[in-house]
mmCIF file of C-alpha atoms and ligand atoms in Angstrom:
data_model
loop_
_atom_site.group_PDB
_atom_site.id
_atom_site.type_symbol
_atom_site.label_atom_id
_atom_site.label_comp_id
_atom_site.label_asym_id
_atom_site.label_seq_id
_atom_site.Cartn_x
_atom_site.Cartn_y
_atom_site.Cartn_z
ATOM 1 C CA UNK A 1 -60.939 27.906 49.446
ATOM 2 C CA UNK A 2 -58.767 26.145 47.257
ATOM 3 C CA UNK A 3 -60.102 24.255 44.303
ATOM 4 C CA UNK A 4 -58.672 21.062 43.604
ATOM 5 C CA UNK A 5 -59.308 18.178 41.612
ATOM 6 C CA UNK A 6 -57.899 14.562 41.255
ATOM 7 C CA UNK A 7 -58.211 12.555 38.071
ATOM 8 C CA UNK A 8 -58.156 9.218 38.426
ATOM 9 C CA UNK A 9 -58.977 9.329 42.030
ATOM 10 C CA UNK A 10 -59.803 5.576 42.045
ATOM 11 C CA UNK A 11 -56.452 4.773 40.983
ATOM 12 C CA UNK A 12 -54.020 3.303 43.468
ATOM 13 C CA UNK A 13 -52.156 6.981 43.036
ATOM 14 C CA UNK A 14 -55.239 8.953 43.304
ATOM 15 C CA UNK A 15 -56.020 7.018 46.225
ATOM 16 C CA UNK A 16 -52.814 7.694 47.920
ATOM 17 C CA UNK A 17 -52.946 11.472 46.871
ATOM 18 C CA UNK A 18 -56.804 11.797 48.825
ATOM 19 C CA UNK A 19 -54.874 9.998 51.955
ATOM 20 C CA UNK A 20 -51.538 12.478 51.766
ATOM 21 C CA UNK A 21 -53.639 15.204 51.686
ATOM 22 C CA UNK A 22 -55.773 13.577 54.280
ATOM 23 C CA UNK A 23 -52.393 12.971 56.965
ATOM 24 C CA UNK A 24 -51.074 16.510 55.862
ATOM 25 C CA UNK A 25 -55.024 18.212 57.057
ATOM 26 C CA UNK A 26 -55.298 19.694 53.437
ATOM 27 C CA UNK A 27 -58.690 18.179 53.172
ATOM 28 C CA UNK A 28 -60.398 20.698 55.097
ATOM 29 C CA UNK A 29 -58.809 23.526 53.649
ATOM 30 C CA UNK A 30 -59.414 22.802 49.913
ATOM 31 C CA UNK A 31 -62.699 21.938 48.221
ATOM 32 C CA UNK A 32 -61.976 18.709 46.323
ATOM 33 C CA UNK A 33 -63.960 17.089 43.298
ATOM 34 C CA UNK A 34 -62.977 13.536 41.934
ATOM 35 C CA UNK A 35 -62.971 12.351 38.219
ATOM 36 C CA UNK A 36 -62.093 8.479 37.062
ATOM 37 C CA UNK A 37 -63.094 6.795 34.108
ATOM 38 C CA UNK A 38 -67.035 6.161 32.823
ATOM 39 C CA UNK A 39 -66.409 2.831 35.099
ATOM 40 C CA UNK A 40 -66.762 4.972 37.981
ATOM 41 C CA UNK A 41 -68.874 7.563 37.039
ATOM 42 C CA UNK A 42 -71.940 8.108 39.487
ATOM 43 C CA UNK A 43 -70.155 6.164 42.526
ATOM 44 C CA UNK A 44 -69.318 7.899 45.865
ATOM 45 C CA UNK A 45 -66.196 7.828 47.462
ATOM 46 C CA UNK A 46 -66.516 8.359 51.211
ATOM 47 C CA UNK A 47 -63.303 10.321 52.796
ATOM 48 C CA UNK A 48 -63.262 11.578 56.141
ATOM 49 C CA UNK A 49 -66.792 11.529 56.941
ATOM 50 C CA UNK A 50 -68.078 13.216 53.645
ATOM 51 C CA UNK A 51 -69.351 11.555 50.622
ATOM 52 C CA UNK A 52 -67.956 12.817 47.000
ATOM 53 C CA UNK A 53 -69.518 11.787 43.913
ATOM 54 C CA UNK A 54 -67.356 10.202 41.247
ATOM 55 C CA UNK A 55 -67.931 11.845 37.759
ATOM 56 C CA UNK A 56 -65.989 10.967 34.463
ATOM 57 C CA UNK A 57 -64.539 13.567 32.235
ATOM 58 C CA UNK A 58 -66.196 15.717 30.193
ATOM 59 C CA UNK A 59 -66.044 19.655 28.948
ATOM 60 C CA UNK A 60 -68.340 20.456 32.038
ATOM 61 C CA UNK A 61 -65.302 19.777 34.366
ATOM 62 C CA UNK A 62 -63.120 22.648 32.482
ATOM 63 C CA UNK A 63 -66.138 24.763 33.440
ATOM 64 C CA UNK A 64 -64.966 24.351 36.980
ATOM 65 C CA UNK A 65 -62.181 26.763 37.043
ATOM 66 C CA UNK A 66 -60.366 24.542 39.760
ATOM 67 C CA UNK A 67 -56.425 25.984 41.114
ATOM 68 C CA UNK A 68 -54.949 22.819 41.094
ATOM 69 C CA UNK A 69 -55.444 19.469 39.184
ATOM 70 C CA UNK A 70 -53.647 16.784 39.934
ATOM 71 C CA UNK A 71 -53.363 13.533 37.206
ATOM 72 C CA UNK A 72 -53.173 10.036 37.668
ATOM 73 C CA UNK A 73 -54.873 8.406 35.011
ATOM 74 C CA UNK A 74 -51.870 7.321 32.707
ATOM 75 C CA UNK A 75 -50.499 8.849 30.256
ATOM 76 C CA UNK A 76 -53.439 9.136 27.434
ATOM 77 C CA UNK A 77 -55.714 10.775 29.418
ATOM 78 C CA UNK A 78 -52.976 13.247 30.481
ATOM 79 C CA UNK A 79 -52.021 14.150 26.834
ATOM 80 C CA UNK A 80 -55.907 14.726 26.230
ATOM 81 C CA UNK A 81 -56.740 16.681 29.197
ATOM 82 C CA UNK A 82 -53.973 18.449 31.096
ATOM 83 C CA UNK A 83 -53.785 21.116 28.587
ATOM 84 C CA UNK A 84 -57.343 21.903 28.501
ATOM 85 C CA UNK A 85 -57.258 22.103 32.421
ATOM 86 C CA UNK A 86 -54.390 24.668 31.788
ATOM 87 C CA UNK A 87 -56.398 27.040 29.096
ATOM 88 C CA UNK A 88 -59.029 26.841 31.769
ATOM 89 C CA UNK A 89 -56.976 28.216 34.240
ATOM 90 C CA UNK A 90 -55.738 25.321 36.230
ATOM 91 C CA UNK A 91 -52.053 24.016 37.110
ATOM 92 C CA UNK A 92 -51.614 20.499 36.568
ATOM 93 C CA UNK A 93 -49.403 18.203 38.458
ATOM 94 C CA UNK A 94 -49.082 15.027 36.135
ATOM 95 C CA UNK A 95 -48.016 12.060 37.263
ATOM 96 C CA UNK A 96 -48.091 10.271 33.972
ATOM 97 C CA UNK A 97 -44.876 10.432 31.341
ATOM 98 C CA UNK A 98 -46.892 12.371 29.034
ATOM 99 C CA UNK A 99 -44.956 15.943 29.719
ATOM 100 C CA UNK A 100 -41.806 14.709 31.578
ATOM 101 C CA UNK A 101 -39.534 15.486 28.494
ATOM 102 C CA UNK A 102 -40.877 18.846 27.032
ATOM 103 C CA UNK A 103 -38.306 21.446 27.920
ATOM 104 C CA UNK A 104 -40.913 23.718 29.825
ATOM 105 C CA UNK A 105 -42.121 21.346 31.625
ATOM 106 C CA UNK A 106 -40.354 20.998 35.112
ATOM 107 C CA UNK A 107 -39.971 17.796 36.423
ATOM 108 C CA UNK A 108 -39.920 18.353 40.568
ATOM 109 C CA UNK A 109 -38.587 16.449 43.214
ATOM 110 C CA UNK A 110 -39.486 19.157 46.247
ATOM 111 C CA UNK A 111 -36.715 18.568 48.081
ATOM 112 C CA UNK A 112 -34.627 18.802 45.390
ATOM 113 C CA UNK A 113 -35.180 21.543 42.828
ATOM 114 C CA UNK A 114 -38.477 23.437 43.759
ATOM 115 C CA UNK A 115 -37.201 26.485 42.640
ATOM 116 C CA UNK A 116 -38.918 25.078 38.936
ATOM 117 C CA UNK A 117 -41.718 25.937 40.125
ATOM 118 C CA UNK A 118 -41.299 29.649 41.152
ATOM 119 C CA UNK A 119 -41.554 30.744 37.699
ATOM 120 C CA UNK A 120 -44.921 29.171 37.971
ATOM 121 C CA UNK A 121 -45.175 26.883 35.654
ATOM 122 C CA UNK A 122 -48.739 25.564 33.909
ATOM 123 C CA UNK A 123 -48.154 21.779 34.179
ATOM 124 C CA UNK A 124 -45.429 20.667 36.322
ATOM 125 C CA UNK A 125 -44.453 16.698 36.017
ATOM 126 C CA UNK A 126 -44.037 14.209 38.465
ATOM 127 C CA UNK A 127 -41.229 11.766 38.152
ATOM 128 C CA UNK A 128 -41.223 8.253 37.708
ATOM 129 C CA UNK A 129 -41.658 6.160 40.622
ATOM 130 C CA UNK A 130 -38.019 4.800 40.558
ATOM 131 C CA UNK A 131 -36.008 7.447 39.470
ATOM 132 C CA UNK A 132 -37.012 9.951 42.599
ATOM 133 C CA UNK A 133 -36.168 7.490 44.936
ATOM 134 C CA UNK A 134 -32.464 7.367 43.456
ATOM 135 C CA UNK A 135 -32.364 11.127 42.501
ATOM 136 C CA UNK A 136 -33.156 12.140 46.510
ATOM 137 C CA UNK A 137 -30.029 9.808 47.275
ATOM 138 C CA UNK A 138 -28.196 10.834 44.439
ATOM 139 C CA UNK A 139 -28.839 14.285 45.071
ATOM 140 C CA UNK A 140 -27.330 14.114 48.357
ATOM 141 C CA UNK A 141 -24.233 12.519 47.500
ATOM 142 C CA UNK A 142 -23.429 15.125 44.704
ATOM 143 C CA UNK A 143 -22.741 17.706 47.669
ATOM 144 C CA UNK A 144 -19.385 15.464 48.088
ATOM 145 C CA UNK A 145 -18.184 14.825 44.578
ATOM 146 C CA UNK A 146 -19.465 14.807 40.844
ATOM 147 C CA UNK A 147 -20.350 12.023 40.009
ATOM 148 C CA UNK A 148 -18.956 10.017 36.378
ATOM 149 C CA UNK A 149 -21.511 6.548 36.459
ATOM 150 C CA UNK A 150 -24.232 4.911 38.113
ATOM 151 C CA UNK A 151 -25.218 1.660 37.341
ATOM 152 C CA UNK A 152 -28.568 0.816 38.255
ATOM 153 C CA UNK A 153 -30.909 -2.200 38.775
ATOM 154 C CA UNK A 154 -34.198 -1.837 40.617
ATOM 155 C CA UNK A 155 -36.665 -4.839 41.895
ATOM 156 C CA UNK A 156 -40.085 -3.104 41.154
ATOM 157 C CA UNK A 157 -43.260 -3.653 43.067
ATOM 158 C CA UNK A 158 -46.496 -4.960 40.813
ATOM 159 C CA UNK A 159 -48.568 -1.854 42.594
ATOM 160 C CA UNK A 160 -46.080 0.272 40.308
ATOM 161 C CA UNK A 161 -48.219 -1.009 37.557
ATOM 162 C CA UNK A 162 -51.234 0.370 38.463
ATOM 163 C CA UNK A 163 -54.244 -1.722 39.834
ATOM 164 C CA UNK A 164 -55.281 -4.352 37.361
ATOM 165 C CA UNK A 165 -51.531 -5.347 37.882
ATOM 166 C CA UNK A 166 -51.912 -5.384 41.781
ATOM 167 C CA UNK A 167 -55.158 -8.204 40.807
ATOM 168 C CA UNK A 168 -52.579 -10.599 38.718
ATOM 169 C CA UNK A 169 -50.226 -10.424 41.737
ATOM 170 C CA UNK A 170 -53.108 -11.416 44.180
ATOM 171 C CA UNK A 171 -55.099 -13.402 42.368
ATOM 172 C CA UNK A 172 -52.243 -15.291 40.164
ATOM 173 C CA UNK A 173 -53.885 -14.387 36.698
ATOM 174 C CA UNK A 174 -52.323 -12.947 33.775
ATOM 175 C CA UNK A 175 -54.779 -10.431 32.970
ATOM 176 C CA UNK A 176 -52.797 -7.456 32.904
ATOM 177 C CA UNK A 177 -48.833 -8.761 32.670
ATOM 178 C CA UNK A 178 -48.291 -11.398 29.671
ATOM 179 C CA UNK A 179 -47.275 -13.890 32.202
ATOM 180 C CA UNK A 180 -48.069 -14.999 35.557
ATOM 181 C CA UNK A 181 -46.174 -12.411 37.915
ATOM 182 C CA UNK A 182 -46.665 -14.806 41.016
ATOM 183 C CA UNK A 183 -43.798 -16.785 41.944
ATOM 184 C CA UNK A 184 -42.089 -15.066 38.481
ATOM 185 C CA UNK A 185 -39.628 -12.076 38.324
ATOM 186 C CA UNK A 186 -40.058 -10.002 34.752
ATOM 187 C CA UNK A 187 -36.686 -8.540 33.923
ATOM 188 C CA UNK A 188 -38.450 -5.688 31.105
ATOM 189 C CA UNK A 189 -40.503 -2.956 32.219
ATOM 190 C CA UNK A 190 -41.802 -1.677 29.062
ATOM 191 C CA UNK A 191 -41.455 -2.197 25.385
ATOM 192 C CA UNK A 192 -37.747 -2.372 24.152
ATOM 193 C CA UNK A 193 -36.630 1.088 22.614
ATOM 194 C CA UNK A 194 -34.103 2.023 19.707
ATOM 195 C CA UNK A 195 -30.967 1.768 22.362
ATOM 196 C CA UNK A 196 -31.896 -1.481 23.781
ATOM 197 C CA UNK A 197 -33.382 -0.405 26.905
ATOM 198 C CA UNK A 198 -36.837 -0.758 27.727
ATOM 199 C CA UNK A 199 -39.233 2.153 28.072
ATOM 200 C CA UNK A 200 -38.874 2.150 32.204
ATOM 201 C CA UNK A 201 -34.931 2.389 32.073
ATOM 202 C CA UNK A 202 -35.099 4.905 29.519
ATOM 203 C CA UNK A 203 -37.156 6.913 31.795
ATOM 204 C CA UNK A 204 -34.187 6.845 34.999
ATOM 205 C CA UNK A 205 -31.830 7.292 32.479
ATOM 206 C CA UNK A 206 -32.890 10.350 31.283
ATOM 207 C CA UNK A 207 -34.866 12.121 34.412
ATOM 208 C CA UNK A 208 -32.347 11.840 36.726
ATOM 209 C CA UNK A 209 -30.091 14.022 35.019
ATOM 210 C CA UNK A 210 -33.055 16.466 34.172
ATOM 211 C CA UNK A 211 -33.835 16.390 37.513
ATOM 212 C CA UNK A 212 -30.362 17.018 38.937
ATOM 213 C CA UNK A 213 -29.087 19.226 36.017
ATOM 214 C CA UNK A 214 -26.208 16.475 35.361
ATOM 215 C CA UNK A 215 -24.770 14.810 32.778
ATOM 216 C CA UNK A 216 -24.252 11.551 34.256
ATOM 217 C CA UNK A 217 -23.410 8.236 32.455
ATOM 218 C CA UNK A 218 -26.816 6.228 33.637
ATOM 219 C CA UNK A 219 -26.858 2.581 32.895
ATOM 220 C CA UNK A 220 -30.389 0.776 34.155
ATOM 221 C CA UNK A 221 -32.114 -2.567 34.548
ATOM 222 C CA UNK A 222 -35.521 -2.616 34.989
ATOM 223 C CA UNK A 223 -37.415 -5.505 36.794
ATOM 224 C CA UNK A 224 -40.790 -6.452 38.090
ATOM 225 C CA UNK A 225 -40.605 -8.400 41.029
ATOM 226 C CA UNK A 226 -43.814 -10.219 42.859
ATOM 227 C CA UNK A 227 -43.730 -7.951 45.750
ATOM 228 C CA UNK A 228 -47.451 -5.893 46.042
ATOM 229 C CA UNK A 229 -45.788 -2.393 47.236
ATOM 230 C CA UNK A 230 -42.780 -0.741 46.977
ATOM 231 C CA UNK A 231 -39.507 -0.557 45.000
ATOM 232 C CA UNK A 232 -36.210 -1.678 45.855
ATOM 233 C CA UNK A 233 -32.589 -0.594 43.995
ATOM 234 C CA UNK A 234 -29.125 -1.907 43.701
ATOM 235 C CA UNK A 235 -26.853 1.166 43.332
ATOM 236 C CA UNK A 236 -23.097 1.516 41.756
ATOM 237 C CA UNK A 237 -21.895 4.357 41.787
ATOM 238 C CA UNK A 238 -18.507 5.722 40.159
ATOM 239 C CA UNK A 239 -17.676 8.889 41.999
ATOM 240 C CA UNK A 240 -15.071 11.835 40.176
ATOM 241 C CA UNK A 241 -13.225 12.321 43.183
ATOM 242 C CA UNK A 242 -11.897 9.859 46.203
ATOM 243 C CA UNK A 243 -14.397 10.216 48.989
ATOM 244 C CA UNK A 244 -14.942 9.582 52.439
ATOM 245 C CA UNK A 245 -17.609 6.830 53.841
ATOM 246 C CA UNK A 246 -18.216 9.031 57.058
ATOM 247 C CA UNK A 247 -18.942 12.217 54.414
ATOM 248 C CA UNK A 248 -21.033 9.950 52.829
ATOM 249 C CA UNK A 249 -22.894 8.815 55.663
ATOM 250 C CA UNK A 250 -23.656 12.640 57.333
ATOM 251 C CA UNK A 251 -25.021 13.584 53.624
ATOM 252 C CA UNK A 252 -27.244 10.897 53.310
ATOM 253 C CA UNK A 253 -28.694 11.443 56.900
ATOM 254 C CA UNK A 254 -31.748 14.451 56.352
ATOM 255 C CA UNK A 255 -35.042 13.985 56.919
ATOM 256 C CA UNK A 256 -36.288 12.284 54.112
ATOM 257 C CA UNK A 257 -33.627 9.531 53.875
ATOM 258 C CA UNK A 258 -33.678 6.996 56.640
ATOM 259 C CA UNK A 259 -30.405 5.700 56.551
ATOM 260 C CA UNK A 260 -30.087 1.774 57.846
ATOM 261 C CA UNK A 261 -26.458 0.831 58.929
ATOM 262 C CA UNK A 262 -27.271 -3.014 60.475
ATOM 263 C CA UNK A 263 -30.399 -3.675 59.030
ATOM 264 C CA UNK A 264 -31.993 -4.797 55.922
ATOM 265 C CA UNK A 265 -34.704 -2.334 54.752
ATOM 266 C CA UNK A 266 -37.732 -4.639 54.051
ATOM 267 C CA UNK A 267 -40.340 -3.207 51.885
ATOM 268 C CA UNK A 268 -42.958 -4.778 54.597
ATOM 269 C CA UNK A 269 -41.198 -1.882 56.876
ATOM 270 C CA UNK A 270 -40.979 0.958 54.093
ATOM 271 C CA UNK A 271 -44.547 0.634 52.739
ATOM 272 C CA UNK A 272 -47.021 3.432 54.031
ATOM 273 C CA UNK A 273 -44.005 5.916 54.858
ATOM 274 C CA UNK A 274 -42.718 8.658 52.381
ATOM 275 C CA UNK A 275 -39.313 8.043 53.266
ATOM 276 C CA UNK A 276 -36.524 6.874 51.145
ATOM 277 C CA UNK A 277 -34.878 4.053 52.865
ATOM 278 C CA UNK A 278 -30.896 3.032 52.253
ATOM 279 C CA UNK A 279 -29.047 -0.009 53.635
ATOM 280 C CA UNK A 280 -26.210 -1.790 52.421
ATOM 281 C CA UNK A 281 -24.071 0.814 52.187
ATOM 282 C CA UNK A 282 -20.420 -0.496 50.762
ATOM 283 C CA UNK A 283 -17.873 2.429 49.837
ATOM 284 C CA UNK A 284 -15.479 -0.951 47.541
ATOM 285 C CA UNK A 285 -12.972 1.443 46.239
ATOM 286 C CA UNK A 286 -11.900 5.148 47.357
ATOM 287 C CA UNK A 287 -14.405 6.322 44.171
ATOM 288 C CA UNK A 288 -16.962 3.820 44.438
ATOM 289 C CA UNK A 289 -20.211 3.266 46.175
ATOM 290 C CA UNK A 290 -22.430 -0.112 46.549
ATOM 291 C CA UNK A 291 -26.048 0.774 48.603
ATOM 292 C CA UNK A 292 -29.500 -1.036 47.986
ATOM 293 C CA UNK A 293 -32.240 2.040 48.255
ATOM 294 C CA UNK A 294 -36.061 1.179 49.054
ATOM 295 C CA UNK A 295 -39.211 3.563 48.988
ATOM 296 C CA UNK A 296 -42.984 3.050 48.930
ATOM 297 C CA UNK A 297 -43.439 3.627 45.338
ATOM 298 C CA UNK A 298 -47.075 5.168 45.614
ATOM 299 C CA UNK A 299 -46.033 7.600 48.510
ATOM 300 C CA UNK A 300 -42.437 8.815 47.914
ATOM 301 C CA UNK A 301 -42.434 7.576 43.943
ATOM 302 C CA UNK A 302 -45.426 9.613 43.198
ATOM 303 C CA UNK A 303 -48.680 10.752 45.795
ATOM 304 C CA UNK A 304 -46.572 12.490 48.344
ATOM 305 C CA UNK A 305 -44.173 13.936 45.759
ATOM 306 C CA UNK A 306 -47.178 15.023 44.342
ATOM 307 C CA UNK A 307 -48.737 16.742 47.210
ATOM 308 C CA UNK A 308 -44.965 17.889 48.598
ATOM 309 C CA UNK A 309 -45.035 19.895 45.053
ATOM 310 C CA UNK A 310 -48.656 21.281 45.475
ATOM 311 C CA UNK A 311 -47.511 22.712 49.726
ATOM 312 C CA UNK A 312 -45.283 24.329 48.240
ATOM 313 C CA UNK A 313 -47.082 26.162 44.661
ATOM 314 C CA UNK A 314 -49.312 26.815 47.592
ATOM 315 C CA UNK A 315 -46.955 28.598 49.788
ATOM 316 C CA UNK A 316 -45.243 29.962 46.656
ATOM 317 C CA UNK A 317 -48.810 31.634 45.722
ATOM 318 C CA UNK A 318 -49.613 32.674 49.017
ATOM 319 C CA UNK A 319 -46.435 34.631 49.512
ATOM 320 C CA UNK A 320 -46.582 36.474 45.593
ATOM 321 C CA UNK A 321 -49.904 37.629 46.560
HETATM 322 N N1 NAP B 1 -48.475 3.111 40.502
HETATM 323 C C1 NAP B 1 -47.368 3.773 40.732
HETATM 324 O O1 NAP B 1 -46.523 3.395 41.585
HETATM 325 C C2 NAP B 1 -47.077 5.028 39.977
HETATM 326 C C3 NAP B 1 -45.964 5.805 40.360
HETATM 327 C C4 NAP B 1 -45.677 6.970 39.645
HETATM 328 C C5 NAP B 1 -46.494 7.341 38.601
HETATM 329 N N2 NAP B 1 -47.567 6.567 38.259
HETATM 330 C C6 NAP B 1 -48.430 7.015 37.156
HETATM 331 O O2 NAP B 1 -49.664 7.462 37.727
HETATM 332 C C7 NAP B 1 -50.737 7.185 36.823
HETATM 333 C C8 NAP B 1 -51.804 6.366 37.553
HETATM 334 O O3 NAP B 1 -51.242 5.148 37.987
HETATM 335 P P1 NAP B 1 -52.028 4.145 38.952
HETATM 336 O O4 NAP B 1 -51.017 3.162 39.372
HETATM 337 O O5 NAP B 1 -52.807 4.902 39.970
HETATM 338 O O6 NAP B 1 -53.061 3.439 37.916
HETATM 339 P P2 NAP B 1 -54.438 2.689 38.262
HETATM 340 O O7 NAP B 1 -54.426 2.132 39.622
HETATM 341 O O8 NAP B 1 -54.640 1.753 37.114
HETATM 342 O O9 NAP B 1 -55.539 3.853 38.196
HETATM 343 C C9 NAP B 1 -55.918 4.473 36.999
HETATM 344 C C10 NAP B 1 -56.927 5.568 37.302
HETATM 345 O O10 NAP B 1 -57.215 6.268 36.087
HETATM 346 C C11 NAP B 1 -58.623 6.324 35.936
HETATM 347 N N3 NAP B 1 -58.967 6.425 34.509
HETATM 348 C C12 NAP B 1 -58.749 5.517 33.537
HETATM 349 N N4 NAP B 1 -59.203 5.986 32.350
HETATM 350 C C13 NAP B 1 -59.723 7.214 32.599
HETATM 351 C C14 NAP B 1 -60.344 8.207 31.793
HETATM 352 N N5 NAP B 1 -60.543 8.030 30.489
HETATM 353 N N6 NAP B 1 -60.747 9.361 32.386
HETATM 354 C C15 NAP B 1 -60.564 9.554 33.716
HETATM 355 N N7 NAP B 1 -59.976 8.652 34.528
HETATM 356 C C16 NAP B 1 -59.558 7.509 33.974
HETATM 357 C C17 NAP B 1 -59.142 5.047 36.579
HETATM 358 O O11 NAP B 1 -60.508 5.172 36.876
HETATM 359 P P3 NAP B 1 -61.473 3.872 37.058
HETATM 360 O O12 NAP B 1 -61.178 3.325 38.419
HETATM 361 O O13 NAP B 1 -62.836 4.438 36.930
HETATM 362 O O14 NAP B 1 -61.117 2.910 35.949
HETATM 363 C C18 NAP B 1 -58.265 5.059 37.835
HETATM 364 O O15 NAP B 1 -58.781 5.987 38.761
HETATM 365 C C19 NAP B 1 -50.097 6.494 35.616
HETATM 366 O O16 NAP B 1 -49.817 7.459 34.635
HETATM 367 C C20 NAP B 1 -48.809 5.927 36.170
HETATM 368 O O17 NAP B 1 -47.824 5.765 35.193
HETATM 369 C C21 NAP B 1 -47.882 5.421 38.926
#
């Protein structure tokens, strides 16, 4: 059996990862132990019909020679832990931004570029939420023409903040964001950097053209909108060469993208799928594109990327045996 652990399991990610694996039937096959912070430590969490036992971290746990780890407990727990995981033996898929700019680090969109992992890699990132939704659209659309600039501006869900955020949004306090989020729109996610752009554009900026291998001119605006889940985006993009809004439309139909051609796509309709949803789709110029993209920001933006990754290091193992 395969051992697997989650860290931060009571998180709103961790949460999601237990249910993926739960809908995908990896449950049974893998023997599963659950760390979160002191906070937690002693609880049970009940899935399926089997009770775990919550622990918090410790050197015992790198005792445990598990296969896989999987992180969702922000970024300074990832920068403590992940690599002592790895000396034990583990992989680690991190959903945190602690790795997602060291060069040997691969940061995997499955359905994208999963041949980073081949090489098998010791900790393997997970993007941010709102750059994979635009780098699976993007992705597609590069099979048409190169692409010169996207301008991006994204409407983010408060769940994207983790769940003390999710509270402020439900109960209208301002424990977690420095204002009231309810009935407010925040147009900075993250501190302000050297360029001028705040931490969360920064991070599109820059992963989507890790991701993709490109060199694209990436222009973002980050905001926090009072929505609970998932993350909407308004897309321009400047394509290289004149293309064709039918082309467009047969690349962006595959399986992951659900492509909306009347309709609006409402996050009450995309929340609890793993698709990435597209509607608005304007083609203004013979180079340029207008399209609003949506996705459930815990499923697609991280917990079923995550788990899409692990299948397939699985599979990967299974067959190099
Ligand atoms: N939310 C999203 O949409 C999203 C998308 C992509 C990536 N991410 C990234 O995923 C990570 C988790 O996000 P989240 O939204 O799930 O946050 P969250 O809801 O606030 O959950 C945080 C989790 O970390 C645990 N934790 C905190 N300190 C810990 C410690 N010292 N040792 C072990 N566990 C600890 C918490 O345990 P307790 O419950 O015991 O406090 C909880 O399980 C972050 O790095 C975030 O940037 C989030």
């Amino acid at each position: 059996m395969i051992n697997v652990a989650i860290v931060g399991a009571t998180g709103l990610v961790g949460e999601t990862i237990i249910k993926v694996l739960e809908e995908e039937g990896l449950i049974k096959k893998i023997r599963l132990t659950l760390f979160a912070s002191d906070n937690s430590h002693g609880k049970l969490l009940t899935i399926g019909k089997i009770d775990y036992r919550l622990t918090s971290l410790n050197e015992d746990a790198l005792r445990q020679k598990f296969d896989y780890v999987f992180f969702s407990a922000g970024d300074e727990v990832s920068k403590e832990w992940a690599k002592k995981f790895v000396k034990s033996g583990s992989i680690v898929i991190d959903n945190s931004n602690a790795f997602r700019r060291e060069k040997t680090v691969p940061l995997v969109v499955p359905e994208i570029n999963c041949e980073n992992i081949e090489n098998t890699p010791k900790i393997i990132s997970n993007p941010n939420c709102s750059t994979i939704q635009l780098a699976v659209v993007v992705h597609r659309l590069l099979e048409i023409s190169d692409i010169n600039k996207i301008i991006v501006s994204s409407y983010q869900s408060v769940s994207g903040a983790g769940r003390p955020a999710l509270s402020d949004l439900v109960l209208g306090t301002n424990k977690f964001f420095d204002v009231k989020i309810q009935n407010n729109i925040i147009a900075q996610i993250g501190g302000v950097e050297e360029n001028g752009f705040c931490t969360e554009e920064n991070k599109i900026m820059f992963e989507l053209n890790k991701i993709l291998g490109t060199k694209i001119n990436i222009l973002a605006t980050t905001v926090r909108v009072p929505i609970p889940y998932c993350h909407g985006e308004s897309v321009y993009i400047k394509f290289k060469n004149k293309v064709d809004i039918n082309l467009i439309k047969s690349a962006l139909r595959c399986s992951h993208i659900t492509l909306l051609e009347d309709e609006i796509a409402f996050p009450s309709i995309v929340a609890g799928t793993n698709q990435t949803y597209i509607c608005r789709l304007r083609l203004v110029k013979e180079k340029e594109l207008m399209l609003f993209i949506v996705a459930d920001n815990l499923r697609r933006g991280a917990a079923y990327n995550a788990v899409e990754t692990f299948k397939r290091l699985i599979k990967f193992e299974i067959k190099n045996k």
